[in-house]
Coordinates of C-alpha atoms in Angstrom, one line a residue:
M1 CA -0.5 20.2 34.5
A2 CA 0.4 17.2 32.3
E3 CA 1.4 13.9 34.0
K4 CA 4.8 12.5 33.3
M5 CA 6.2 9.0 33.0
S6 CA 9.0 7.1 31.2
C7 CA 8.1 6.3 27.6
P8 CA 7.4 2.6 27.5
F9 CA 9.4 2.3 24.2
C10 CA 12.5 4.6 24.5
Q11 CA 12.5 5.3 28.3
T12 CA 12.8 9.1 28.0
Q13 CA 10.6 11.3 30.2
V14 CA 7.3 12.1 28.4
E15 CA 3.9 13.6 29.0
Y16 CA 0.9 11.3 29.0
A17 CA -2.9 11.6 29.3
I18 CA -5.5 9.0 30.0
E19 CA -8.5 9.3 27.6
N20 CA -10.9 7.4 25.5
S21 CA -9.4 5.9 22.3
P22 CA -9.7 8.0 19.1
D23 CA -13.0 7.9 17.2
W24 CA -11.4 6.0 14.3
Y25 CA -10.2 3.1 16.5
R26 CA -12.0 -0.2 16.7
D27 CA -13.6 0.6 20.0
P28 CA -13.7 4.4 20.9
S29 CA -15.0 3.5 24.4
L30 CA -11.7 1.8 25.4
P31 CA -9.4 3.8 27.7
V32 CA -6.0 4.5 26.4
Y33 CA -2.8 6.2 27.4
R34 CA -1.8 8.9 25.0
I35 CA 2.0 9.2 25.0
D36 CA 3.5 12.4 23.8
C37 CA 7.2 11.5 23.2
H38 CA 7.9 14.4 20.9
D39 CA 11.7 14.0 20.5
K40 CA 11.8 10.3 19.7
C41 CA 8.6 8.2 19.3
R42 CA 6.3 11.2 18.5
Q43 CA 2.8 10.5 19.6
Y44 CA 1.0 7.1 20.0
W45 CA -1.6 5.4 22.2
L46 CA -1.5 2.3 24.3
E47 CA -4.6 0.3 25.2
A48 CA -5.4 0.5 28.9
I49 CA -7.7 -1.1 31.4
S50 CA -9.8 0.7 34.0
D51 CA -10.2 -1.9 36.7
P52 CA -9.4 -1.3 39.5
H53 CA -7.9 2.0 38.2
P54 CA -6.7 3.2 34.8
Q55 CA -3.4 1.6 33.8
I56 CA -1.6 0.4 30.6
D57 CA -2.8 -3.0 29.7
P58 CA -0.6 -5.4 31.7
A59 CA -0.2 -7.6 28.7
I60 CA 1.5 -4.7 26.9
V61 CA 3.8 -4.1 29.9
T62 CA 4.8 -7.7 30.2
F63 CA 5.5 -8.0 26.5
L64 CA 7.6 -4.8 26.4
D65 CA 9.6 -6.1 29.4
S66 CA 10.5 -9.2 27.4
L67 CA 12.2 -7.1 24.6
N68 CA 15.9 -6.4 24.3
D69 CA 17.3 -3.0 23.6
E70 CA 17.5 -3.5 19.9
Q71 CA 13.9 -4.6 19.7
R72 CA 12.7 -1.6 21.8
T73 CA 14.7 0.7 19.5
F74 CA 13.0 -0.8 16.5
V75 CA 9.5 -0.3 18.0
S76 CA 10.4 3.3 18.9
E77 CA 11.8 4.1 15.5
S78 CA 8.9 2.4 13.7
T79 CA 6.5 4.5 15.7
R80 CA 8.4 7.7 14.8
H81 CA 8.5 6.8 11.1
A82 CA 4.8 6.0 11.0
C83 CA 3.9 9.3 12.8
D84 CA 6.2 11.3 10.5
N85 CA 4.1 10.0 7.6
G86 CA 0.8 10.9 9.2
I87 CA -0.1 7.5 10.5
L88 CA -1.7 7.3 14.0
I89 CA -1.3 4.1 16.0
V90 CA -3.1 2.7 18.9
Y91 CA -1.0 -0.2 20.2
N92 CA -2.3 -3.3 21.8
R93 CA -0.3 -6.4 22.6
N94 CA -1.0 -8.0 19.3
I95 CA 0.2 -5.1 17.1
L96 CA 3.4 -4.9 19.1
Q97 CA 3.8 -8.7 18.7
Y98 CA 3.4 -8.3 14.9
L99 CA 6.1 -5.6 14.8
V100 CA 8.6 -7.6 16.8
T101 CA 7.9 -10.8 14.9
D102 CA 8.5 -8.9 11.6
W103 CA 11.8 -7.6 13.2
H104 CA 12.9 -11.3 13.5
Y105 CA 11.9 -12.1 9.9
V106 CA 13.7 -9.0 8.4
K107 CA 16.8 -9.6 10.5
A108 CA 16.9 -13.1 9.1
A109 CA 16.0 -12.0 5.5
V110 CA 18.8 -9.5 5.1
T111 CA 21.4 -12.2 5.6
L112 CA 20.1 -13.9 2.5
Y113 CA 21.2 -11.0 0.3
E114 CA 24.6 -9.7 -0.7
L115 CA 24.2 -6.7 1.6
N116 CA 26.7 -5.8 4.2
N117 CA 26.2 -3.7 7.4
V118 CA 22.5 -3.4 6.9
S119 CA 20.2 -1.3 9.1
F120 CA 16.5 -1.4 8.6
Q121 CA 13.3 0.4 9.6
I122 CA 9.6 0.2 8.6
S123 CA 8.9 2.6 5.8
G124 CA 6.2 4.4 7.7
I125 CA 4.3 4.6 4.4
G126 CA 1.1 2.7 5.3
F127 CA 1.0 0.4 8.3
D128 CA 0.0 -2.9 6.9
V129 CA 1.1 -5.3 9.6
A130 CA 0.4 -8.3 7.3
N131 CA 2.6 -7.0 4.4
M132 CA 5.0 -4.7 6.0
L133 CA 7.4 -2.6 3.9
F134 CA 10.9 -1.9 5.2
F135 CA 13.7 0.4 4.2
L136 CA 17.1 -1.3 4.1
D137 CA 20.2 1.0 4.4
T138 CA 23.8 0.1 3.7
A139 CA 26.8 2.4 3.7
D140 CA 26.1 3.5 0.1
A141 CA 22.7 2.4 -1.0
R142 CA 19.0 2.1 0.1
F143 CA 16.6 -0.7 -0.8
T144 CA 13.1 -1.7 0.1
L145 CA 12.1 -5.1 1.5
R146 CA 8.5 -6.4 1.4
L147 CA 7.7 -9.0 4.0
H148 CA 4.7 -10.8 2.5
R149 CA 1.6 -11.9 4.4
A150 CA 1.9 -15.4 5.9
G151 CA 0.3 -17.9 3.6
T152 CA 0.9 -15.8 0.4
S153 CA 1.3 -18.0 -2.6
I154 CA 4.8 -17.9 -4.2
H155 CA 3.0 -17.7 -7.6
E156 CA 1.3 -14.5 -6.6
I157 CA 4.7 -13.0 -5.8
R158 CA 6.3 -14.4 -9.0
S159 CA 3.5 -12.9 -10.9
K160 CA 4.2 -9.5 -9.5
I161 CA 7.8 -9.7 -10.4
Y162 CA 7.0 -11.0 -13.9
W163 CA 4.8 -8.0 -14.5
L164 CA 7.3 -5.5 -13.1
Q165 CA 10.0 -6.9 -15.3
A166 CA 7.7 -6.8 -18.3
L167 CA 6.9 -3.1 -17.7
W168 CA 10.6 -2.3 -17.9
N169 CA 11.6 -4.7 -20.6
E170 CA 8.7 -4.0 -23.0
A171 CA 7.8 -0.4 -22.2
S172 CA 10.9 1.1 -20.4
I173 CA 8.7 2.0 -17.4
R174 CA 11.0 2.4 -14.4
T175 CA 9.4 0.7 -11.5
L176 CA 10.4 -1.6 -8.7
S177 CA 13.4 -3.7 -9.7
P178 CA 13.8 -6.9 -7.8
V179 CA 17.2 -7.7 -6.2
P180 CA 18.3 -11.4 -6.3
G181 CA 19.5 -13.1 -3.1
R182 CA 22.8 -14.8 -2.6
D183 CA 21.4 -17.9 -4.3
G184 CA 20.3 -15.9 -7.3
E185 CA 16.6 -16.2 -6.5
M186 CA 14.3 -13.1 -6.5
I187 CA 12.1 -14.5 -3.7
Q188 CA 13.6 -15.5 -0.4
C189 CA 12.0 -17.4 2.4
P190 CA 13.4 -16.5 5.9
S191 CA 12.4 -18.8 8.8
P192 CA 13.9 -17.3 12.0
N193 CA 14.0 -19.3 15.2
D194 CA 10.8 -21.4 15.4
L195 CA 8.7 -19.1 13.2
S196 CA 7.0 -20.4 10.1
P197 CA 8.6 -19.5 6.8
R198 CA 7.4 -16.3 5.0
Y199 CA 8.4 -14.9 1.7
A200 CA 10.4 -11.7 1.3
T201 CA 11.5 -9.6 -1.7
V202 CA 14.0 -6.8 -2.0
Y203 CA 13.8 -4.0 -4.6
D204 CA 16.2 -1.3 -5.7
W205 CA 15.4 2.2 -4.3
I206 CA 13.9 4.8 -6.6
P207 CA 14.9 8.2 -5.5
G208 CA 12.5 11.1 -5.9
E209 CA 9.3 12.5 -4.5
T210 CA 5.8 11.0 -4.7
L211 CA 3.4 12.7 -7.0
H212 CA 1.3 13.4 -4.0
G213 CA 4.1 15.3 -2.2
L214 CA 5.4 17.1 -5.3
P215 CA 5.3 20.9 -5.1
A216 CA 2.5 22.3 -7.3
A217 CA 5.1 24.2 -9.4
E218 CA 6.6 20.9 -10.5
K219 CA 3.3 19.3 -11.6
T220 CA 3.9 20.7 -15.1
P221 CA 1.8 20.0 -18.2
E222 CA 4.8 18.0 -19.4
L223 CA 4.7 15.8 -16.3
I224 CA 1.0 15.3 -16.7
R225 CA 1.5 14.2 -20.3
K226 CA 4.2 11.8 -19.2
L227 CA 1.8 10.3 -16.6
G228 CA -0.8 9.7 -19.4
I229 CA 2.0 8.1 -21.5
M230 CA 3.1 5.9 -18.6
V231 CA -0.5 4.6 -18.0
G232 CA -1.0 4.0 -21.7
R233 CA 2.3 2.0 -21.9
M234 CA 1.3 -0.1 -18.8
H235 CA -2.0 -1.0 -20.5
A236 CA -0.3 -1.6 -23.9
V237 CA 2.0 -4.1 -22.2
S238 CA -1.0 -5.8 -20.5
E239 CA -2.9 -6.1 -23.8
T240 CA -0.2 -8.2 -25.4
L241 CA 1.8 -9.8 -22.6
E242 CA 1.9 -13.6 -22.7
L243 CA 1.3 -15.0 -19.2
P244 CA 2.8 -18.3 -17.9
N245 CA 0.4 -20.9 -16.6
W246 CA 1.4 -20.3 -13.0
F247 CA 0.5 -16.6 -13.2
T248 CA -2.1 -15.7 -10.6
R249 CA -3.5 -12.4 -9.5
P250 CA -6.9 -11.1 -8.2
R251 CA -9.6 -10.4 -10.7
Y252 CA -11.5 -7.1 -10.4
D253 CA -13.9 -8.4 -13.1
T254 CA -17.5 -8.3 -14.0
D255 CA -18.5 -10.6 -11.1
W256 CA -16.5 -8.6 -8.6
I257 CA -18.0 -5.3 -9.7
T258 CA -21.5 -6.7 -9.9
A259 CA -21.2 -8.1 -6.4
K260 CA -20.1 -4.7 -5.2
I261 CA -23.2 -3.1 -6.7
E262 CA -25.5 -5.8 -5.3
A263 CA -23.9 -5.4 -1.8
A264 CA -24.7 -1.7 -1.9
L265 CA -28.3 -2.4 -3.0
G266 CA -28.8 -4.7 0.0
S267 CA -26.6 -3.1 2.6
D268 CA -29.0 -0.7 4.3
T269 CA -32.7 -1.2 4.9
D270 CA -32.9 2.6 5.4
T271 CA -31.8 3.4 1.9
S272 CA -34.1 5.9 0.3
A273 CA -36.2 5.0 -2.7
E274 CA -34.2 7.6 -4.7
E275 CA -30.9 6.0 -3.7
L276 CA -32.2 2.5 -4.6
A277 CA -33.3 3.8 -8.0
K278 CA -29.8 5.3 -8.6
L279 CA -28.2 2.0 -7.6
S280 CA -30.5 0.0 -9.9
S281 CA -29.7 2.4 -12.7
L282 CA -26.0 1.9 -12.1
S283 CA -26.5 -1.9 -12.2
L284 CA -28.3 -1.7 -15.5
R285 CA -25.8 0.7 -17.0
F286 CA -22.9 -1.5 -16.0
S287 CA -24.6 -4.5 -17.4
Q288 CA -25.0 -2.7 -20.7
F289 CA -21.3 -1.8 -20.6
V290 CA -20.3 -5.4 -20.1
A291 CA -22.7 -6.5 -22.8
E292 CA -20.9 -4.1 -25.2
H293 CA -17.3 -4.6 -24.1
G294 CA -17.1 -7.8 -22.2
E295 CA -13.6 -8.6 -20.9
E296 CA -11.7 -8.4 -24.2
R297 CA -8.0 -7.6 -23.9
D298 CA -8.4 -4.2 -25.4
V299 CA -10.5 -3.1 -22.4
F300 CA -9.6 -5.6 -19.7
G301 CA -6.2 -6.9 -18.5
L302 CA -3.5 -6.4 -15.9
I303 CA -3.9 -3.1 -14.0
H304 CA -2.1 -1.5 -11.2
S305 CA -5.4 -1.1 -9.3
D306 CA -4.1 1.4 -6.8
L307 CA -2.6 4.1 -9.0
E308 CA -3.0 6.9 -6.5
P309 CA -0.5 9.8 -6.5
H310 CA 1.2 8.5 -3.4
N311 CA 2.0 5.3 -5.4
I312 CA 3.9 7.2 -8.1
I313 CA 7.5 8.4 -7.6
V314 CA 8.7 11.2 -9.8
S315 CA 12.4 10.6 -10.3
D316 CA 14.5 12.8 -12.6
G317 CA 11.2 14.1 -14.1
Q318 CA 9.9 10.6 -15.0
P319 CA 6.9 9.0 -13.2
C320 CA 7.5 5.6 -11.8
P321 CA 4.7 3.4 -10.5
I322 CA 5.3 1.7 -7.2
D323 CA 3.5 -0.4 -4.6
V324 CA 1.8 -3.0 -6.8
M325 CA 0.4 -5.1 -3.9
E326 CA -3.1 -4.8 -5.3
F327 CA -2.4 -5.3 -9.0
G328 CA -4.5 -7.8 -10.9
F329 CA -6.9 -8.2 -13.8
G330 CA -9.4 -5.4 -14.2
Y331 CA -10.7 -2.7 -16.6
Y332 CA -8.1 -0.3 -17.8
L333 CA -10.7 2.5 -17.2
S334 CA -10.3 1.8 -13.4
D335 CA -6.6 2.7 -13.5
I336 CA -7.3 5.8 -15.7
L337 CA -9.9 7.0 -13.3
T338 CA -7.9 6.4 -10.2
L339 CA -5.2 8.8 -11.3
S340 CA -7.0 11.3 -13.5
R341 CA -9.7 12.1 -10.9
H342 CA -6.9 14.0 -9.0
F343 CA -6.3 16.4 -11.9
S344 CA -8.0 19.6 -12.9
E345 CA -10.1 19.6 -16.1
D346 CA -7.2 21.1 -18.1
E347 CA -4.8 18.6 -16.6
Q348 CA -7.2 15.8 -17.5
T349 CA -7.2 16.9 -21.1
I350 CA -3.4 16.8 -21.2
F351 CA -3.3 13.4 -19.4
F352 CA -5.8 11.9 -21.9
E353 CA -3.8 13.3 -24.8
G354 CA -0.7 11.6 -23.4
Y355 CA -2.5 8.3 -22.9
Q356 CA -3.7 8.4 -26.5
E357 CA -0.2 8.8 -27.8
I358 CA 0.1 5.2 -26.9
R359 CA -3.4 3.7 -26.9
A360 CA -6.7 5.0 -28.2
L361 CA -9.6 5.7 -25.9
P362 CA -13.2 5.1 -26.9
T363 CA -15.1 8.2 -28.2
D364 CA -17.4 8.0 -25.2
Y365 CA -14.7 7.6 -22.6
P366 CA -15.9 10.5 -20.4
Q367 CA -19.3 8.7 -20.0
Q368 CA -17.5 5.4 -19.2
L369 CA -15.3 7.1 -16.6
A370 CA -18.3 8.6 -15.0
L371 CA -19.8 5.1 -14.8
F372 CA -16.7 3.8 -13.1
E373 CA -16.6 6.8 -10.7
E374 CA -20.1 5.8 -9.5
I375 CA -18.8 2.3 -8.9
R376 CA -15.7 3.5 -7.2
V377 CA -17.5 5.4 -4.5
L378 CA -19.8 2.5 -3.5

């Protein structure tokens, strides 16, 4: 018979079990309390200690006792949204602290915008405690708020906004549209209580369904063609976009890829001779690719860098790229591969045709994509 207790987050009666932490956690040998709060928080784990007997880590209990009702509700709802999006969480005191600290920042940030009667919750889409994404809801609209990692350069964020606006202004690609604050600035800097300032940005909501979650019947040839056109337009913008001198984004360049290959070559002393030969061949073929193409703007420029199906919203039949946290300078082939590898052979043909309505692909692009696929899986 299952044991029962009050949920540490929402205080309802729940079932719990003491077990080892999940295999995917940082230390599977740690004891944890698995909390099954089906109606409210769903399922989560709390780190425990086993001396003198199994119990929830006292640091967690002390921290939760310090929270007010609004903060507890936020933790409970955040857990539910994460679980509903397939994210499993083992909480320790630090993760709970991150969540509540973000609550303070967002509560302060929403006052910097012309938004009234705002409620907010974590998106539950990903659980990046350093760059948390929130949904903001007013009486008649929804927005997203990105709370940026502490220490993020304002120029990195300005660069993201610059690119997003260029995609719309120059290629009519609907994507995240930044919302100005009360002072007219796109980037706000809340500093609640005694906490250090952090940057926040708000974007208009794009209604629709992710490409990943779209029913198969709606993934029509026409939509696949539009996806190819969208990626082609993104790269066409990148090829000609003039960048201000403050523009700064990561570079997924020749040095970055070469370092990735070299790390794989030296990562495991048990690597077989056959595998080493494959990696050496990959290094040679990539060097040949670079010698032929270099980093000219027709092959290398601003890319999304995470163009997975869950980062594309299909809204009114149009694909809209979102979540550009990783965007930077890289090979266009990387974007093309990231998305097209999810398609069937027939769908890939349609996708490439759509892309080439905007930009030409090299005659040997299948071989080039195969090369980048080998690099991707390293």
